[in-house]
Short mmCIF file of C-alpha atoms in Angstrom, two decimals:
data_model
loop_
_atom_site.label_atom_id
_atom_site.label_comp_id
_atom_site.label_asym_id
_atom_site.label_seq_id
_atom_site.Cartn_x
_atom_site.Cartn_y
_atom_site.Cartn_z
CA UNK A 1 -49.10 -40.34 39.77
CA UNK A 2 -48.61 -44.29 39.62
CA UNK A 3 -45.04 -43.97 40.13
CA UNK A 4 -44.85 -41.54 42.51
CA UNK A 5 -47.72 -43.81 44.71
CA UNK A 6 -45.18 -46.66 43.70
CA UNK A 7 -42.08 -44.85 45.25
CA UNK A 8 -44.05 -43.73 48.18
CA UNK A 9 -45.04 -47.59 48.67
CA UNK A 10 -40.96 -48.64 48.46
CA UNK A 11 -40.11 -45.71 50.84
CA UNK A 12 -42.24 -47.30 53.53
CA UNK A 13 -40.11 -50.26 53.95
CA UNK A 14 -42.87 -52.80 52.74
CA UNK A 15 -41.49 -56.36 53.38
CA UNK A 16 -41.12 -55.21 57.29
CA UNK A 17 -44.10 -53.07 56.96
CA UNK A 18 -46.42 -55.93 55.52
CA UNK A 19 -44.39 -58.99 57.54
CA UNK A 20 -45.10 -57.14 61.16
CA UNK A 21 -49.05 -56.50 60.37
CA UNK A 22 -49.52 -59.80 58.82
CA UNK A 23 -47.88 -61.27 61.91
CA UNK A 24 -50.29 -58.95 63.97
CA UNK A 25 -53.32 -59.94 62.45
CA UNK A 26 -52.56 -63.56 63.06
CA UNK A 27 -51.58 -62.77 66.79
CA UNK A 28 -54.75 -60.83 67.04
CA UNK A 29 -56.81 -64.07 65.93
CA UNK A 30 -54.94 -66.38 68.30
CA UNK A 31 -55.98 -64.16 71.24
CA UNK A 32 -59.13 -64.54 70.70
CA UNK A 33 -59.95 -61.34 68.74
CA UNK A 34 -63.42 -61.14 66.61
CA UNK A 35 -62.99 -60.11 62.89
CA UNK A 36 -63.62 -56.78 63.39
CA UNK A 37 -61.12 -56.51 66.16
CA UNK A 38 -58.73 -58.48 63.88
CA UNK A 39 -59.21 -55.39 61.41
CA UNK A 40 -58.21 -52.59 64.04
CA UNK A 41 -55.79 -53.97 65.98
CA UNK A 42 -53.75 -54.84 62.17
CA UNK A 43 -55.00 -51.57 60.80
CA UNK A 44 -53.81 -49.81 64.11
CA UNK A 45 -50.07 -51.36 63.63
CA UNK A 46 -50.13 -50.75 60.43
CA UNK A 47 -49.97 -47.01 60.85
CA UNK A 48 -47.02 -47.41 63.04
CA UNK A 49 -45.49 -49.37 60.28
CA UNK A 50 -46.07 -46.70 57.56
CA UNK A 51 -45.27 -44.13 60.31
CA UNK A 52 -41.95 -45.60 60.88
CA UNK A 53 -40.52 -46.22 57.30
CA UNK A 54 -41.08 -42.71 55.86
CA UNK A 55 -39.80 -41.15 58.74
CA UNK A 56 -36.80 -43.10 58.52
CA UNK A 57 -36.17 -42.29 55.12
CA UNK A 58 -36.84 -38.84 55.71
CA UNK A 59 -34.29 -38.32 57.94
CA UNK A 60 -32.15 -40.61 56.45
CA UNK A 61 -32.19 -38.39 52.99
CA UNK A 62 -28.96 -37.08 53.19
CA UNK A 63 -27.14 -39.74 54.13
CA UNK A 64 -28.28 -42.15 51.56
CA UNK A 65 -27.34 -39.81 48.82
CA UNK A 66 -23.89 -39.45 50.47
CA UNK A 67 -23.88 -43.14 50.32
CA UNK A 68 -25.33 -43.68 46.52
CA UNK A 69 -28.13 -45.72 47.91
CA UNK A 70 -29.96 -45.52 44.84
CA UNK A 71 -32.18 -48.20 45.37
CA UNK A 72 -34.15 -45.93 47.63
CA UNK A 73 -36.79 -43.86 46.26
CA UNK A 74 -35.84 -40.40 47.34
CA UNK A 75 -32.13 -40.35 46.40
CA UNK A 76 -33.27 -42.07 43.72
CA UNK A 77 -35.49 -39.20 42.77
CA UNK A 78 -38.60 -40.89 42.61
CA UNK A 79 -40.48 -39.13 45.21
CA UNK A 80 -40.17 -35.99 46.88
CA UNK A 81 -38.34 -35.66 50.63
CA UNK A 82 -41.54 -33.47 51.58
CA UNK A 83 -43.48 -35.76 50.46
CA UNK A 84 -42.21 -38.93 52.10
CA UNK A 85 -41.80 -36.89 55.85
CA UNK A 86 -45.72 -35.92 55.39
CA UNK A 87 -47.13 -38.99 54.61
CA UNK A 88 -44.55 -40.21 57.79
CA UNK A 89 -46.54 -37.51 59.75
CA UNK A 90 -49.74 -38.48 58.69
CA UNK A 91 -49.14 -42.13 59.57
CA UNK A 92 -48.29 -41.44 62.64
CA UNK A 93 -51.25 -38.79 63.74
CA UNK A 94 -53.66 -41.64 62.33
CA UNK A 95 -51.98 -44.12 64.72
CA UNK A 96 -54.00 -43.08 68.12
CA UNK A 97 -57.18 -42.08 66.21
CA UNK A 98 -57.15 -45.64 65.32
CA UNK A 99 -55.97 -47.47 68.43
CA UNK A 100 -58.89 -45.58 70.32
CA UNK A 101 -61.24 -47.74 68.81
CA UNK A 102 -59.70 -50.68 70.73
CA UNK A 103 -60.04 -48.63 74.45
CA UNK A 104 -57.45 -46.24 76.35
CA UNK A 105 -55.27 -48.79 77.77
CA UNK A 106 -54.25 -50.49 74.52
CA UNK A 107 -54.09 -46.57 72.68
CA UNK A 108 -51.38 -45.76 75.53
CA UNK A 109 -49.58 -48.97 74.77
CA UNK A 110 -49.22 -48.65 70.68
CA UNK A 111 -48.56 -44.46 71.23
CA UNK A 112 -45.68 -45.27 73.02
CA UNK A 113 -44.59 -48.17 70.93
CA UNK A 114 -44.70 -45.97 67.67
CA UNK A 115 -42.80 -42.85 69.99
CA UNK A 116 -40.40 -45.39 70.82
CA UNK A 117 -39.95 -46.72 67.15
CA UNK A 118 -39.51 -42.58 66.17
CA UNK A 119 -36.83 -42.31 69.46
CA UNK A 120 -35.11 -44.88 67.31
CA UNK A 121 -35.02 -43.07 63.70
CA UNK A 122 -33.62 -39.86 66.00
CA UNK A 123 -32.02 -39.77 68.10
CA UNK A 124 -31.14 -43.29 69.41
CA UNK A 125 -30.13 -45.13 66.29
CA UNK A 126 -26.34 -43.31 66.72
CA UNK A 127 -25.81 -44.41 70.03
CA UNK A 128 -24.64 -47.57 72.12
CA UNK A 129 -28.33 -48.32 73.26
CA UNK A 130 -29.60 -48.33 69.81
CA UNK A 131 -31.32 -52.40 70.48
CA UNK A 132 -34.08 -50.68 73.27
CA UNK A 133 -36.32 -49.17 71.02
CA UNK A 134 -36.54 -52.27 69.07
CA UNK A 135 -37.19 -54.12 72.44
CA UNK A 136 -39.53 -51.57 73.92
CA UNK A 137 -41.58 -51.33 70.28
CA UNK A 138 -41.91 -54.78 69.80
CA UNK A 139 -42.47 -56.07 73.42
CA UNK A 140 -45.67 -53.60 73.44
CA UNK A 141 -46.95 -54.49 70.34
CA UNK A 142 -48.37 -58.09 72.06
CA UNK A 143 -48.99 -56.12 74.70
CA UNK A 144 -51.75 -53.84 72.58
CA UNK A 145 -53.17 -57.07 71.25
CA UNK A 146 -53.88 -58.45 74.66
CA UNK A 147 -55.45 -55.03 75.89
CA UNK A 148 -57.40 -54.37 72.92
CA UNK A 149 -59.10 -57.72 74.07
CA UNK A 150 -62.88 -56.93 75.81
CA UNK A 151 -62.37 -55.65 79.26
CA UNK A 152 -58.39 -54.61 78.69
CA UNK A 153 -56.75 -57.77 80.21
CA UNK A 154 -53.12 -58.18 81.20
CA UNK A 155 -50.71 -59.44 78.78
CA UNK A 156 -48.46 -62.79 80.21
CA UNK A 157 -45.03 -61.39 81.18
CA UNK A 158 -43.68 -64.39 79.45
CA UNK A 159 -45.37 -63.02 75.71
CA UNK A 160 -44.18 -59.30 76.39
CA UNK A 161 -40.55 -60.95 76.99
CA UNK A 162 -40.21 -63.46 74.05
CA UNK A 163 -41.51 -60.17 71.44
CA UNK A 164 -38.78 -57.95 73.43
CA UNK A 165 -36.13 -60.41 72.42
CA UNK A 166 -37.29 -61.12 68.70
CA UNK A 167 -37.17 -56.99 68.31
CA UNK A 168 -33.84 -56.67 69.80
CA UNK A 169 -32.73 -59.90 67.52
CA UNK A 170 -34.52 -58.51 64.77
CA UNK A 171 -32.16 -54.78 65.35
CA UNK A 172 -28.98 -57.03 64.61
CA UNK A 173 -30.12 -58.55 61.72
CA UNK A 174 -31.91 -55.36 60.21
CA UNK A 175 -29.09 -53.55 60.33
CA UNK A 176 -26.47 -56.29 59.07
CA UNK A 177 -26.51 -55.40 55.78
CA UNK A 178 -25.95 -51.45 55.89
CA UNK A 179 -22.92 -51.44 58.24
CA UNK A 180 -20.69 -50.24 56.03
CA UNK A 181 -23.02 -47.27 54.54
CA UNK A 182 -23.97 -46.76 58.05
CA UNK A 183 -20.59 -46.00 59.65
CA UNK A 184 -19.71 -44.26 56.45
CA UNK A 185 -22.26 -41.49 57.15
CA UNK A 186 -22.23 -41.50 61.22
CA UNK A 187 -24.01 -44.06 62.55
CA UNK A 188 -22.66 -45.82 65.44
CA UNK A 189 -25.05 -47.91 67.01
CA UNK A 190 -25.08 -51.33 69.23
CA UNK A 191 -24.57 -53.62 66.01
CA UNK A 192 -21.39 -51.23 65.05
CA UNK A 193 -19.90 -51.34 67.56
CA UNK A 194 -20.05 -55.03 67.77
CA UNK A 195 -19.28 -55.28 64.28
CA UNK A 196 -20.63 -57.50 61.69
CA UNK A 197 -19.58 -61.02 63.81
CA UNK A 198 -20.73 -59.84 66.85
CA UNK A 199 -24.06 -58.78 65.31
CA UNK A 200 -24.61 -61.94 63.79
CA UNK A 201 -24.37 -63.91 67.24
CA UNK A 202 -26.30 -61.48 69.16
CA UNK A 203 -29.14 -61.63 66.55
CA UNK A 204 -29.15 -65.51 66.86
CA UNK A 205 -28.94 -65.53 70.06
CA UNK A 206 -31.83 -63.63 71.25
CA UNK A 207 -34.26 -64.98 68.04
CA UNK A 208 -33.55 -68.09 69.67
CA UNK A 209 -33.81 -66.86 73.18
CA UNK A 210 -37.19 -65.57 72.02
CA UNK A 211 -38.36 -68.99 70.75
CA UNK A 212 -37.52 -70.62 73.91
CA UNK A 213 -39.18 -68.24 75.93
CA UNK A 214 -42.42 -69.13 74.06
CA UNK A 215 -41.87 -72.87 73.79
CA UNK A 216 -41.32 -72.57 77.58
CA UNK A 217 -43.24 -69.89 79.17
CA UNK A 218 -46.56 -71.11 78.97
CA UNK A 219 -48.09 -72.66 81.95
CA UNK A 220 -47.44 -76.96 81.11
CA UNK A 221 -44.60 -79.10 79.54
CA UNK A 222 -43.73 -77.71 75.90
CA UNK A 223 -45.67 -79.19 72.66
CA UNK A 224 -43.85 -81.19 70.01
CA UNK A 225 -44.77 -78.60 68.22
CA UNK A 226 -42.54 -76.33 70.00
CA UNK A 227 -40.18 -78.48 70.04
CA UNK A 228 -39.89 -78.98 66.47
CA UNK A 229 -39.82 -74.91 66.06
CA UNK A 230 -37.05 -74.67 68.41
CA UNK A 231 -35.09 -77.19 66.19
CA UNK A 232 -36.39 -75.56 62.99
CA UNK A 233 -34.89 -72.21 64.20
CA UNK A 234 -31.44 -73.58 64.88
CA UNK A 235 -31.10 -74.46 61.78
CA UNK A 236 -32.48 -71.58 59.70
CA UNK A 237 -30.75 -68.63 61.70
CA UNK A 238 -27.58 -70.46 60.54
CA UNK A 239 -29.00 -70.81 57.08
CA UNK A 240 -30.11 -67.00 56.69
CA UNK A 241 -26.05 -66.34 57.70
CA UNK A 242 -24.82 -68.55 55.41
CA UNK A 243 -27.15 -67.16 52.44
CA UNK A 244 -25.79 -63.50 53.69
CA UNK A 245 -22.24 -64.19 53.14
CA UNK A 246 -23.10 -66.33 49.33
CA UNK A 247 -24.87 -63.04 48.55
CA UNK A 248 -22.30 -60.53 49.97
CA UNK A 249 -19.63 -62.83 48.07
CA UNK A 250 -21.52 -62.36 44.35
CA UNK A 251 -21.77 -58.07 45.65
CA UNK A 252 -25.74 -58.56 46.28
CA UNK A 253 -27.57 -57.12 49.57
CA UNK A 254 -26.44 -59.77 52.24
CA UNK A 255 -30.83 -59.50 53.36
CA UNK A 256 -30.46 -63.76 54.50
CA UNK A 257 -30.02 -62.98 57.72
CA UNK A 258 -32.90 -60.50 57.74
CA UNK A 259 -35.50 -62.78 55.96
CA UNK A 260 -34.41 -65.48 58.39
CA UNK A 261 -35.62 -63.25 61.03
CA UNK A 262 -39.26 -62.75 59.63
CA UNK A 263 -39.53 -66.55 59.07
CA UNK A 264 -38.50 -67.27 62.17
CA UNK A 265 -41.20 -63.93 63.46
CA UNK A 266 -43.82 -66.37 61.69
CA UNK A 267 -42.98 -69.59 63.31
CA UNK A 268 -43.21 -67.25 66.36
CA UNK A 269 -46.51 -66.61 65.57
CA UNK A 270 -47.66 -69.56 64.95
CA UNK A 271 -46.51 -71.46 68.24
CA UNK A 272 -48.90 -68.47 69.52
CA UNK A 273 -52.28 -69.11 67.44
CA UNK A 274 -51.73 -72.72 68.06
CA UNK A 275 -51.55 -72.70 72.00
CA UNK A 276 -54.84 -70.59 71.63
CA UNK A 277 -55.82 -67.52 73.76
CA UNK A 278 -53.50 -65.99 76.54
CA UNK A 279 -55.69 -63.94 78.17
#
C-alpha cells in the first residue's frame, strides 16, 4: 500500500504540484486573506494541481513507455494506469466543491483555469498554440485569489498579466528537458517547433517580462526591492541555462532551467506579499 501511495504521490508531478500551492498560499496572505481563507484558496489549487499531473500521466502512458521513461511511476510499473486517471478524476470533481466555499465568482475562475490546464494535457499540447493554456491557467489563478477576497473584488489587470507571462515562460522551460522524448512520440508543440534555443529565449524572456510587469505595474515608482529582483532574475535565468547544459553534458535531466523558473515564481511572490494587498 505504501508504495503504491508513494507512486501515486510521484505521478502527480510534486515539485510543480507543491511549488504552485505554496506560492498560492503566500499570494493568498499578501492579499489580505484570513487563515482560513489562506486554507481554501491553497487547498482549492491544490486540487487543480493533483488534477493536472495524473491526468497528464494518464494520457501520457503510452508514450512514456515508447520512450523508456522509467522514472515515471506507471511505465515504471509502480502504480496502475486506472488508478492514476481516477485519482486525476477525483482531483478534479473536488476542485469546484472546494472553490465554492470561496463564492461563485472565484469557483468560475479556478473551473476554467483547471479546464484550461486539462485543454492542455489533450488536445492542445500537440499543436502550435500549446503556451495559451499555460497563460490562461496561470493568469486566473491570481485572479481566484483576488475574488475569493470578501465581497469578490476585481483583480489589477497588471497582476493577471505578469502571472500570464510567468505561465507561458514557465511552458518553455517545463518542457525543455523532454524535447527529444516528446517529438519522438508526436508531440509538436510551441517549444518544438522553436526548438531547444528558441525555447530557452522565449522562456527568459517572458519570466523576465513577468518580473517587470510587477516591479512596474503597481500604482508609484518601483521599490529597491524590485529593483534588486529584477537584477536577481537576470542573472539566475542565465544560471538555470547554464546548469541545464552542465547536466545535459554529464547525460542527467537538463531540470536548471525549470527550477530557475520556480525560484524566480517565488521572488514573484514575494515582490507581491511585500507591496501588501491589491484589492
Amino acid at each position: 500500500m505504501s508504495r503504491h501511495v508513494s507512486a501515486l504521490i510521484k505521478a502527480s508531478h510534486p515539485e510543480p504540484a507543491v511549488a504552485v500551492t505554496a506560492v498560492t498560499a503566500l499570494l493568498a496572505w499578501g492579499v489580505g486573506h484570513r487563515p482560513i481563507g489562506i486554507l481554501l484558496v491553497a487547498a482549492t489549487v491544490a486540487a487543480t494541481q493533483l488534477a493536472v499531473g495524473w491526468t497528464n500521466d494518464w494520457l501520457d502512458a503510452g508514450r512514456d513507455r515508447q520512450a523508456g521513461r522509467t522514472d515515471k511511476p506507471i511505465p515504471a510499473g509502480a502504480v496502475s494506469r486506472r488508478l492514476v486517471g481516477a485519482a486525476g478524476l477525483a482531483a478534479a470533481a473536488a476542485t469546484p466543491l472546494l472553490a465554492a466555499t470561496t463564492g461563485p465568482a472565484a469557483t468560475l475562475c479556478i473551473t476554467g483555469a483547471l479546464l484550461s490546464a486539462l485543454a492542455y494535457n489533450w488536445p492542445l499540447k500537440f499543436t502550435a498554440v500549446s503556451v495559451l493554456p499555460y497563460a490562461v491557467s496561470f493568469g486566473a489563478l491570481p485572479a481566484f485569489i483576488v475574488l475569493a477576497l470578501p465581497g469578490a473584488p476585481a483583480p489589477p489587470g497588471w497582476l493577471v498579466a505578469a502571472a500570464a507571462l510567468l505561465g507561458a515562460g514557465a511552458h518553455f522551460a517545463n518542457v525543455l528537458p523532454d524535447l527529444a522524448d516528446d517529438a519522438r512520440t508526436g508531440v509538436h508543440g510551441l517549444p518544438h517547433r522553436l526548438g531547444a534555443t528558441g525555447s530557452q529565449f522565449a522562456a527568459a524572456g517572458l519570466l523576465f517580462a513577468a518580473t517587470v510587469t510587477l516591479v512596474l505595474g503597481p500604482p508609484g515608482p518601483p521599490s529597491w526591492a524590485g529593483l534588486v529582483a529584477v537584477a536577481g532574475t537576470a542573472v539566475i535565468l542565465p544560471a538555470g541555462w547554464y546548469a541545464a547544459r552542465l547536466a545535459a553534458r554529464r547525460g542527467g535531466r537538463p531540470n536548471g532551467v525549470f527550477r530557475a523558473v520556480m525560484l524566480v515564481a517565488v521572488i514573484d511572490v514575494l515582490l507581491l506579499v511585500a507591496a501588501g494587498p491589491v484589492a
